[in-house]
Coordinates of C-alpha atoms and ligand atoms in Angstrom, one line a residue:
M1 CA 57.2 64.9 40.5
K2 CA 54.7 67.5 41.8
R3 CA 53.8 65.1 44.6
I4 CA 57.4 64.7 45.6
L5 CA 57.9 68.5 45.5
F6 CA 54.9 68.9 47.7
L7 CA 56.2 66.3 50.2
L8 CA 59.5 68.0 50.1
T9 CA 58.0 71.4 50.9
A10 CA 55.9 69.8 53.7
A11 CA 58.9 68.2 55.2
M12 CA 60.9 71.5 55.1
A13 CA 58.0 73.4 56.5
M14 CA 58.1 70.8 59.3
L15 CA 61.8 71.2 59.8
W16 CA 61.4 75.0 60.0
S17 CA 58.4 74.9 62.3
C18 CA 60.0 72.3 64.5
S19 CA 62.7 74.6 65.8
P20 CA 60.6 77.4 67.3
N21 CA 58.3 74.8 68.9
Q22 CA 61.3 73.0 70.4
E23 CA 62.7 76.3 71.7
K24 CA 59.3 77.3 73.1
M25 CA 59.0 73.9 75.0
E26 CA 62.6 74.0 76.2
N27 CA 62.1 77.4 77.6
R28 CA 59.1 76.2 79.3
M29 CA 61.0 73.4 80.9
K30 CA 63.8 75.9 81.8
E31 CA 61.2 78.0 83.7
F32 CA 59.9 75.0 85.3
V33 CA 63.3 73.9 86.6
S34 CA 64.0 77.4 88.0
G35 CA 60.7 77.5 89.9
Y36 CA 61.3 74.0 91.0
E37 CA 64.9 74.6 92.2
A38 CA 63.9 77.8 94.2
K39 CA 61.4 75.7 96.3
I40 CA 63.0 72.2 96.5
I41 CA 66.6 73.3 97.4
P42 CA 65.5 74.7 100.8
L43 CA 63.3 71.8 101.5
Y44 CA 65.9 69.3 100.6
K45 CA 68.5 71.0 102.7
E46 CA 66.2 71.3 105.7
S47 CA 65.1 67.7 105.5
A48 CA 68.8 66.5 105.2
L49 CA 69.9 68.8 108.1
A50 CA 67.1 67.8 110.4
S51 CA 67.7 64.1 109.8
W52 CA 71.4 64.6 110.4
N53 CA 70.7 66.3 113.8
A54 CA 68.1 63.6 114.8
N55 CA 70.6 60.8 114.0
I56 CA 73.2 62.5 116.2
T57 CA 71.2 63.6 119.3
G58 CA 68.4 60.8 119.1
T59 CA 66.0 63.1 121.0
D60 CA 62.3 62.9 120.3
E61 CA 62.2 66.6 119.6
D62 CA 64.8 66.3 116.8
W63 CA 63.1 63.2 115.4
A64 CA 59.9 65.1 115.3
K65 CA 61.5 68.0 113.4
S66 CA 63.1 65.5 111.0
E67 CA 59.8 63.9 110.3
K68 CA 58.2 67.1 109.7
A69 CA 60.9 68.2 107.3
S70 CA 60.9 64.9 105.3
I71 CA 57.2 65.0 105.0
A72 CA 57.3 68.6 103.7
F73 CA 60.0 67.4 101.1
I74 CA 58.0 64.4 100.0
S75 CA 54.7 66.2 99.8
F76 CA 56.2 68.6 97.5
F77 CA 55.9 66.1 94.8
T78 CA 52.2 65.5 95.1
D79 CA 51.4 68.7 93.3
T80 CA 49.1 67.7 90.4
E81 CA 49.6 70.9 88.3
S82 CA 53.4 70.5 88.1
F83 CA 53.0 66.8 87.2
A84 CA 50.5 67.7 84.5
A85 CA 53.0 70.3 83.2
L86 CA 55.7 67.7 83.2
K87 CA 53.5 65.2 81.5
E88 CA 52.7 67.5 78.7
M89 CA 56.3 68.5 78.2
K90 CA 57.4 64.8 78.2
E91 CA 54.7 63.7 75.8
S92 CA 55.4 66.6 73.3
G93 CA 58.8 65.0 72.7
L94 CA 60.1 68.5 72.1
V95 CA 62.5 68.8 75.0
K96 CA 65.6 67.6 73.3
D97 CA 68.5 69.5 75.0
P98 CA 70.3 66.6 76.7
L99 CA 70.5 68.3 80.2
L100 CA 66.8 69.4 80.0
A101 CA 65.6 66.1 78.8
R102 CA 67.4 64.2 81.5
Q103 CA 66.0 66.6 84.2
L104 CA 62.6 66.1 82.7
E105 CA 62.8 62.4 82.9
L106 CA 64.0 62.4 86.5
L107 CA 61.5 65.0 87.6
Y108 CA 58.6 63.2 85.8
N109 CA 59.4 60.0 87.8
S110 CA 59.7 61.8 91.0
Y111 CA 56.3 63.5 90.5
L112 CA 54.7 60.4 89.1
A113 CA 55.5 58.5 92.4
G114 CA 53.9 61.4 94.2
Q115 CA 50.5 61.1 92.3
I116 CA 49.1 58.5 94.4
D117 CA 45.9 59.0 96.2
T118 CA 46.9 60.1 99.7
S119 CA 44.4 57.8 101.4
L120 CA 46.1 54.8 99.7
I121 CA 49.5 56.0 100.8
S122 CA 48.4 56.5 104.5
Q123 CA 46.8 53.0 104.3
Q124 CA 50.1 51.7 103.2
V125 CA 52.0 53.4 105.9
K126 CA 49.6 52.1 108.5
M127 CA 50.0 48.6 107.2
E128 CA 53.8 48.9 107.2
T129 CA 53.8 50.3 110.8
E130 CA 51.8 47.5 112.1
I131 CA 54.1 44.9 110.4
S132 CA 57.1 46.7 111.6
K133 CA 55.8 46.6 115.2
K134 CA 55.3 42.9 114.9
Y135 CA 58.9 42.4 113.8
M136 CA 60.2 44.5 116.6
N137 CA 58.2 42.9 119.4
F138 CA 58.9 39.3 118.2
R139 CA 61.2 37.2 120.3
A140 CA 61.8 33.6 119.4
D141 CA 60.7 31.2 122.1
I142 CA 63.2 28.5 122.7
N143 CA 62.1 26.1 125.4
G144 CA 60.3 28.9 127.2
K145 CA 63.2 31.3 126.8
Q146 CA 62.7 34.5 124.8
L147 CA 65.6 35.2 122.5
S148 CA 66.4 38.3 120.3
D149 CA 67.7 38.1 116.8
N150 CA 71.3 38.7 118.0
E151 CA 71.0 35.8 120.4
I152 CA 69.7 33.6 117.7
E153 CA 72.6 34.6 115.5
D154 CA 75.0 33.9 118.3
I155 CA 73.7 30.3 118.7
L156 CA 73.7 29.7 114.9
R157 CA 77.3 30.9 114.7
T158 CA 78.7 29.2 117.7
S159 CA 76.8 26.0 118.6
T160 CA 77.7 22.6 117.1
D161 CA 74.8 20.9 118.9
N162 CA 72.4 19.9 116.0
A163 CA 69.3 20.0 118.1
E164 CA 70.1 23.4 119.6
L165 CA 70.7 24.8 116.1
Q166 CA 67.5 23.4 114.7
A167 CA 65.5 24.9 117.6
A168 CA 67.1 28.2 117.2
W169 CA 66.5 28.4 113.5
E170 CA 62.8 27.1 113.9
G171 CA 62.2 29.3 116.7
H172 CA 63.2 32.4 114.7
K173 CA 61.1 31.3 111.7
M174 CA 58.0 31.5 113.9
I175 CA 57.8 35.3 113.0
G176 CA 56.7 33.9 109.5
P177 CA 53.1 32.8 110.2
Y178 CA 52.7 35.9 112.5
V179 CA 53.2 38.4 109.6
A180 CA 52.7 36.5 106.4
E181 CA 49.1 37.3 105.8
D182 CA 49.7 40.9 106.7
I183 CA 52.5 41.0 104.1
I184 CA 50.4 39.4 101.3
R185 CA 47.7 42.1 102.0
L186 CA 50.4 44.8 101.8
V187 CA 51.8 43.3 98.6
K188 CA 48.4 43.4 97.0
H189 CA 47.8 46.9 98.2
R190 CA 51.1 48.0 96.8
N191 CA 50.1 46.4 93.4
T192 CA 46.8 48.3 93.5
I193 CA 48.8 51.5 93.8
A194 CA 51.2 50.5 91.0
R195 CA 48.2 49.7 88.6
K196 CA 46.6 53.1 89.3
L197 CA 49.8 54.7 88.1
G198 CA 49.8 52.5 84.9
F199 CA 52.3 49.7 85.9
D200 CA 51.7 46.0 85.9
N201 CA 52.7 45.5 89.5
F202 CA 54.7 47.2 92.3
H203 CA 58.0 45.5 91.5
Q204 CA 57.9 46.8 87.9
M205 CA 56.9 50.3 89.2
S206 CA 59.7 50.4 91.9
L207 CA 62.4 49.6 89.4
K208 CA 61.0 51.8 86.6
L209 CA 60.7 54.8 88.8
S210 CA 64.2 54.4 90.0
G211 CA 65.4 54.3 86.5
Q212 CA 65.9 50.6 86.0
D213 CA 64.4 48.4 83.4
P214 CA 63.4 45.0 85.1
E215 CA 64.3 43.0 82.0
E216 CA 67.8 44.7 81.9
V217 CA 68.3 43.8 85.7
T218 CA 67.0 40.2 85.2
K219 CA 69.5 39.8 82.3
I220 CA 72.4 40.9 84.5
F221 CA 71.2 38.4 87.3
D222 CA 70.9 35.6 84.7
E223 CA 74.4 36.3 83.5
L224 CA 75.8 36.3 87.1
D225 CA 73.8 33.1 87.9
E226 CA 75.5 31.5 84.9
L227 CA 78.9 32.7 85.8
T228 CA 78.9 31.8 89.5
R229 CA 76.9 28.5 89.4
D230 CA 79.8 26.0 89.0
S231 CA 82.1 27.9 91.3
F232 CA 79.3 28.1 94.0
T233 CA 78.6 24.4 93.7
Q234 CA 82.2 23.6 94.4
L235 CA 82.5 26.0 97.2
K236 CA 79.1 24.7 98.6
A237 CA 80.6 21.2 98.7
E238 CA 83.6 22.7 100.7
I239 CA 81.2 24.4 103.1
D240 CA 79.2 21.2 103.5
A241 CA 82.3 19.1 104.1
Y242 CA 83.4 21.6 106.8
F243 CA 80.1 21.7 108.6
S244 CA 79.6 18.0 108.3
K245 CA 82.8 17.5 110.2
R246 CA 82.3 20.3 112.6
N247 CA 78.8 19.1 113.6
N248 CA 79.5 15.5 113.2
I249 CA 76.7 14.9 110.8
A250 CA 76.4 13.4 107.4
V251 CA 76.5 15.9 104.4
N252 CA 73.0 14.7 103.3
D253 CA 71.7 15.6 106.7
L254 CA 72.8 19.2 106.7
R255 CA 69.9 21.7 106.9
P256 CA 69.4 25.5 106.7
W257 CA 70.3 25.8 110.4
H258 CA 73.9 24.5 109.9
Y259 CA 75.2 27.5 107.9
Q260 CA 75.8 29.9 110.8
N261 CA 73.2 32.5 109.7
R262 CA 69.4 32.7 109.6
Y263 CA 69.4 33.1 105.8
F264 CA 72.8 31.9 104.7
Q265 CA 73.3 35.5 103.5
E266 CA 76.7 35.8 105.0
A267 CA 79.9 33.6 104.6
P268 CA 80.3 31.0 107.2
A269 CA 83.6 31.4 109.2
I270 CA 85.6 28.8 107.3
Y271 CA 88.7 30.9 106.5
T272 CA 89.6 33.2 109.4
V273 CA 92.1 36.1 109.3
D274 CA 92.2 38.2 112.4
F275 CA 92.4 41.6 110.5
D276 CA 91.6 43.5 113.9
K277 CA 95.1 43.0 115.2
Y278 CA 96.6 45.1 112.4
Y279 CA 94.3 48.0 113.2
K280 CA 94.2 48.1 117.0
D281 CA 97.0 50.6 117.3
Q282 CA 96.0 52.6 114.3
D283 CA 93.9 55.8 114.0
P284 CA 91.3 54.8 111.3
V285 CA 90.3 58.5 110.6
K286 CA 94.1 59.5 110.0
L287 CA 94.7 56.4 108.0
V288 CA 91.8 56.8 105.7
S289 CA 92.2 60.5 105.2
E290 CA 95.9 60.0 104.2
F291 CA 94.8 57.4 101.8
Y292 CA 92.1 59.6 100.1
A293 CA 94.6 62.5 100.0
G294 CA 97.1 60.3 98.4
I295 CA 94.8 59.4 95.4
G296 CA 94.1 63.0 94.9
L297 CA 90.5 63.1 96.5
P298 CA 91.2 64.8 99.9
V299 CA 88.4 64.4 102.4
D300 CA 89.3 67.0 105.0
A301 CA 86.3 69.1 104.1
I302 CA 84.0 66.2 104.6
L303 CA 85.6 65.0 107.9
A304 CA 85.5 68.6 109.3
K305 CA 81.7 68.4 109.2
S306 CA 81.3 64.8 110.1
D307 CA 80.5 63.2 113.4
L308 CA 82.8 60.3 113.8
Y309 CA 82.8 58.8 117.3
E310 CA 80.3 57.1 119.6
K311 CA 78.1 59.2 121.7
P312 CA 74.9 58.5 123.9
G313 CA 71.7 58.6 121.9
K314 CA 73.6 58.6 118.5
N315 CA 72.8 56.2 115.6
Q316 CA 74.9 53.2 116.1
H317 CA 75.4 52.6 112.4
A318 CA 77.1 54.7 109.6
F319 CA 75.9 56.6 106.7
C320 CA 77.0 59.5 104.4
T321 CA 74.8 62.4 103.5
D322 CA 74.9 65.3 101.0
I323 CA 73.3 68.2 102.7
D324 CA 73.2 70.7 99.9
R325 CA 74.9 69.1 96.8
S326 CA 77.1 72.1 97.0
G327 CA 80.0 70.8 99.0
D328 CA 78.4 70.2 102.5
V329 CA 78.9 66.3 102.7
R330 CA 79.1 64.6 106.1
T331 CA 79.4 61.1 107.4
L332 CA 78.1 59.7 110.7
D333 CA 80.3 56.9 112.1
N334 CA 81.1 55.3 115.4
V335 CA 84.9 54.7 114.6
R336 CA 86.9 52.2 116.6
P337 CA 90.3 51.0 115.8
D338 CA 89.4 47.8 114.1
A339 CA 89.1 46.4 110.5
N340 CA 85.4 46.7 110.4
W341 CA 85.3 50.4 111.2
T342 CA 88.1 51.1 108.9
G343 CA 86.3 49.5 106.1
T344 CA 83.1 51.3 107.0
L345 CA 84.9 54.6 107.0
L346 CA 86.5 53.9 103.6
H347 CA 83.1 53.0 102.4
E348 CA 81.2 56.0 103.7
L349 CA 83.9 58.3 102.3
G350 CA 83.5 56.5 99.0
H351 CA 79.9 57.9 99.0
G352 CA 81.4 61.1 100.3
V353 CA 83.9 61.8 97.5
Y354 CA 81.1 60.9 94.8
S355 CA 79.0 63.7 96.3
Y356 CA 81.8 66.2 97.2
Y357 CA 83.6 66.1 93.8
N358 CA 80.4 66.8 91.7
D359 CA 80.1 69.3 89.0
P360 CA 79.0 72.6 90.4
E361 CA 78.0 73.7 86.9
L362 CA 75.3 71.0 86.7
P363 CA 71.7 71.9 87.7
F364 CA 70.6 70.6 91.3
T365 CA 68.6 67.6 89.9
L366 CA 71.7 66.2 88.2
R367 CA 74.2 66.8 91.0
D368 CA 73.5 63.4 92.2
A369 CA 74.7 59.8 91.7
A370 CA 73.7 58.2 88.4
H371 CA 71.7 55.7 90.6
T372 CA 71.8 54.6 94.2
F373 CA 73.6 51.5 93.2
T374 CA 76.4 53.5 91.4
T375 CA 77.3 55.3 94.7
E376 CA 77.2 52.0 96.5
A377 CA 79.6 50.6 93.9
I378 CA 82.2 53.4 94.6
A379 CA 81.6 52.9 98.4
N380 CA 82.2 49.2 98.0
F381 CA 85.3 49.7 95.8
F382 CA 87.0 51.5 98.7
G383 CA 85.4 49.7 101.5
R384 CA 86.8 46.3 100.3
L385 CA 90.4 47.8 100.8
A386 CA 90.4 47.5 104.5
T387 CA 90.9 43.6 104.3
D388 CA 93.0 43.8 101.1
P389 CA 96.5 42.6 102.0
Q390 CA 98.2 44.6 99.2
W391 CA 96.5 47.7 100.4
M392 CA 97.5 47.0 103.9
L393 CA 101.1 46.5 102.8
D394 CA 101.1 49.8 100.8
M395 CA 99.6 51.6 103.8
N396 CA 102.4 50.2 106.0
L397 CA 100.1 48.2 108.2
I398 CA 101.8 44.9 107.5
D399 CA 105.1 43.9 106.0
E400 CA 105.8 41.7 102.9
K401 CA 106.2 38.5 105.1
E402 CA 102.8 39.1 106.8
K403 CA 101.2 39.9 103.5
E404 CA 102.4 36.4 102.2
K405 CA 101.1 34.8 105.3
I406 CA 97.5 36.1 105.0
S407 CA 97.0 36.5 101.3
D408 CA 95.5 33.3 100.6
D409 CA 93.1 33.1 103.3
S410 CA 92.0 36.7 102.9
R411 CA 91.4 36.1 99.2
K412 CA 89.4 32.9 100.0
A413 CA 87.4 34.6 102.7
L414 CA 86.4 37.6 100.4
R415 CA 85.6 35.1 97.6
L416 CA 83.4 33.0 99.9
Q417 CA 81.7 36.2 101.3
Q418 CA 81.0 37.5 97.7
L419 CA 79.7 34.2 96.3
V420 CA 77.5 33.4 99.3
F421 CA 76.0 36.9 99.1
S422 CA 75.5 36.8 95.3
R423 CA 73.5 33.6 95.5
W424 CA 71.4 34.9 98.4
A425 CA 70.7 38.2 96.5
Q426 CA 69.4 36.0 93.5
V427 CA 66.8 34.4 95.9
M428 CA 65.7 37.9 97.1
Y429 CA 65.5 39.5 93.6
R430 CA 63.6 36.5 91.9
F431 CA 61.3 35.8 94.9
E432 CA 60.1 39.4 95.1
K433 CA 59.8 39.8 91.3
A434 CA 57.5 36.6 91.1
M435 CA 55.6 37.5 94.3
Y436 CA 54.5 40.9 93.0
E437 CA 53.7 39.3 89.7
N438 CA 51.3 36.8 91.4
P439 CA 50.8 37.1 95.2
D440 CA 48.2 34.4 95.1
Q441 CA 50.7 31.6 94.2
D442 CA 52.1 29.2 96.8
L443 CA 54.8 31.5 98.1
N444 CA 56.0 29.1 100.7
Q445 CA 56.8 26.7 97.9
L446 CA 58.2 29.5 95.7
W447 CA 60.7 30.5 98.4
W448 CA 62.0 27.0 98.8
E449 CA 62.4 26.5 95.1
M450 CA 64.6 29.6 94.9
V451 CA 66.6 28.8 98.1
Q452 CA 67.2 25.2 96.7
K453 CA 68.2 26.4 93.2
Y454 CA 70.3 29.3 94.1
Q455 CA 71.6 28.7 97.6
M456 CA 71.6 24.9 97.2
I457 CA 70.3 24.4 100.7
A458 CA 68.2 21.3 101.5
K459 CA 64.6 22.1 102.5
P460 CA 63.7 20.4 105.8
D461 CA 61.5 17.4 105.1
G462 CA 57.7 18.3 104.6
R463 CA 58.4 21.9 105.5
N464 CA 55.5 24.2 104.4
M465 CA 56.0 27.5 106.3
P466 CA 56.1 31.2 105.2
D467 CA 59.9 31.4 105.7
W468 CA 60.0 34.1 103.1
A469 CA 58.1 36.3 105.5
T470 CA 60.9 36.1 108.1
K471 CA 63.1 38.4 106.1
I472 CA 62.2 41.9 107.1
H473 CA 63.3 43.4 103.7
V474 CA 60.5 41.5 101.9
A475 CA 58.0 43.4 103.9
L476 CA 59.4 46.8 104.7
Y477 CA 62.3 47.5 102.3
P478 CA 60.7 46.1 99.1
C479 CA 62.3 45.7 95.6
Y480 CA 65.7 47.3 96.6
Y481 CA 67.9 44.3 97.6
H482 CA 69.2 43.7 94.0
N483 CA 71.0 47.2 94.2
Y484 CA 73.3 45.8 96.8
L485 CA 74.5 43.2 94.3
L486 CA 74.6 45.5 91.4
G487 CA 76.8 47.7 93.5
E488 CA 79.2 44.9 94.0
L489 CA 79.2 44.0 90.2
L490 CA 80.1 47.6 89.3
A491 CA 82.8 47.8 92.0
S492 CA 84.5 44.9 90.3
Q493 CA 83.9 46.4 86.9
F494 CA 85.8 49.5 88.0
Y495 CA 88.5 47.4 89.4
G496 CA 88.8 45.5 86.2
Y497 CA 89.0 48.7 84.2
L498 CA 91.7 50.2 86.4
E499 CA 93.7 47.0 86.2
A500 CA 93.4 46.7 82.4
N501 CA 94.5 50.4 82.1
A502 CA 97.6 50.0 84.4
M503 CA 96.1 52.0 87.1
A504 CA 95.9 51.0 90.8
D505 CA 99.1 48.8 90.3
P506 CA 99.9 47.0 92.4
S507 CA 97.3 48.8 94.6
I508 CA 95.4 52.1 94.5
V509 CA 97.5 53.6 97.2
G510 CA 99.2 56.9 96.1
D511 CA 97.9 56.5 92.6
T512 CA 96.4 60.0 91.7
S513 CA 95.5 58.7 88.2
S514 CA 92.8 56.4 89.9
G515 CA 91.4 59.2 91.8
E516 CA 91.3 61.4 88.7
Y517 CA 89.7 58.6 86.7
F518 CA 86.7 58.4 89.2
R519 CA 86.4 62.1 89.4
E520 CA 86.3 62.7 85.6
N521 CA 84.2 59.6 84.7
V522 CA 81.9 59.1 87.6
F523 CA 81.7 62.0 90.0
I524 CA 81.6 65.0 87.6
P525 CA 79.0 63.4 85.4
G526 CA 76.6 62.9 88.3
A527 CA 73.2 62.0 87.1
R528 CA 73.7 63.5 83.7
Y529 CA 73.4 60.1 82.0
Y530 CA 71.3 57.1 82.5
W531 CA 73.3 54.9 84.9
N532 CA 74.2 52.2 82.1
E533 CA 75.3 55.0 79.8
M534 CA 77.6 56.4 82.5
I535 CA 79.1 53.0 83.1
E536 CA 79.6 52.5 79.3
K537 CA 81.3 55.9 79.0
A538 CA 83.5 55.2 82.0
T539 CA 84.5 51.5 81.4
G540 CA 83.7 51.0 77.7
E541 CA 81.1 48.5 78.5
K542 CA 77.6 48.4 80.0
L543 CA 77.2 46.8 83.4
T544 CA 78.3 43.2 83.2
A545 CA 78.8 40.5 85.8
K546 CA 82.0 39.2 84.1
Y547 CA 84.5 41.4 86.1
Y548 CA 82.8 40.3 89.4
A549 CA 83.2 36.8 88.1
A550 CA 86.8 37.3 87.1
Q551 CA 87.5 38.7 90.7
F552 CA 85.7 36.0 92.7
V553 CA 85.1 33.0 90.5
E554 CA 87.9 30.6 89.7
Ligands
ZN1 ZN1 76.7 52.5 101.3

């Protein structure tokens, strides 16, 4: 009894003493955050603005400014004292207030990534630059003619001459032996860096520092593989039958050069709907801005600061940027009246509304997307609309009769595109993961195992070449590819949720309840929750592949 009493007193003493310690530690974290914000906000803003300007003017002077500002921003996180303070607070386990704890986690990861020996980093950058130059300077040599990647893609897409197709594909693959050894050295170097920071390898480090658990991601990829395998097998047979006929060759003789793309990452043009003709007399900016206003998420403030049309020297692609996380959101585009640019504008403004409609009450660190793939999901959700016949009908781009006419092919084309991409993303994710786990294994063999298993493409007889090294992402944009697919899965999960809750019916056009749903459940929470917690709160389930399957698998 005495002993129990003693334990009870001890426990009570702990209980009492816990609170002041917690308060002390949380105050320390609050102080850290205010010091951090005072310095990082101006650096962040300057770097975002400088990059924006450089992308518009394209001048060396502006690019130099942008590089300087981004180095200043990145170097901020190399500070060892701040990292030590964060580590101590994290290890104490006493920062329990949810907002402070979440900031602590995110800041700890940012600073941890900055704690790498600068000589190792500059070595890595040097290796990456060398490899990057090799990719840029490489031209495929086809019978003495030097061809660019675009020219190779043109041949693969349009030719029906088997010998020409094979020569184009093989010619392009000659970049492989030219960079493979450099990439293996770089992979090992990245692994060295990861081990110094306490991770098993670079793949694990990349995912963990971005707030993803590799096991959780692999589980979702397994689920998706399971759900898409049969449907893809069936579709692949249709694709093979199509190319067998088109190229006048037996199905068994089809090889990777027959699929109209260097990697079979995009859908071959089997179902063709000419969407451009519905957009050629439209003003995409007006159209898209009316659409967003109609769902209660006006984008006028974003468009007013944006740079929408082609100009000399300007970046020819598209992106969206949040300059200050306080309402200065901009998108860069090169809008033309066609389906592709309307889709791109819908996509970029999806990123835009995610940023613009954030919660101004949240601290700076949390006024951000839950993860890069969650903002990609919102962007994809809206971007898909430009080729959705129901959306086009509701936006008065086509009539009911035209909708009937194109619905079937549109659906098949989208389904083909999604399934082909999903199988390709499986190859990328699993190859990179295995490569970083063991860079000394037979990578040529590993690559073809993945391609045969997931894309169901026949390996050319006796081929033993570093074909994995021909994909620039493997070398220069490592361990990121899976996020594209996770973004697609989540876009479908949002779609499934809206559908089940009688929103966006029959399409999202004019449905303010859909806009309100996204604002309340995705944009306002920002980075307040771990991404899978946000998804569970918003849809009632953690991220799952089943809605993607429901949408694209029959
Ligand atoms: Zn995007």
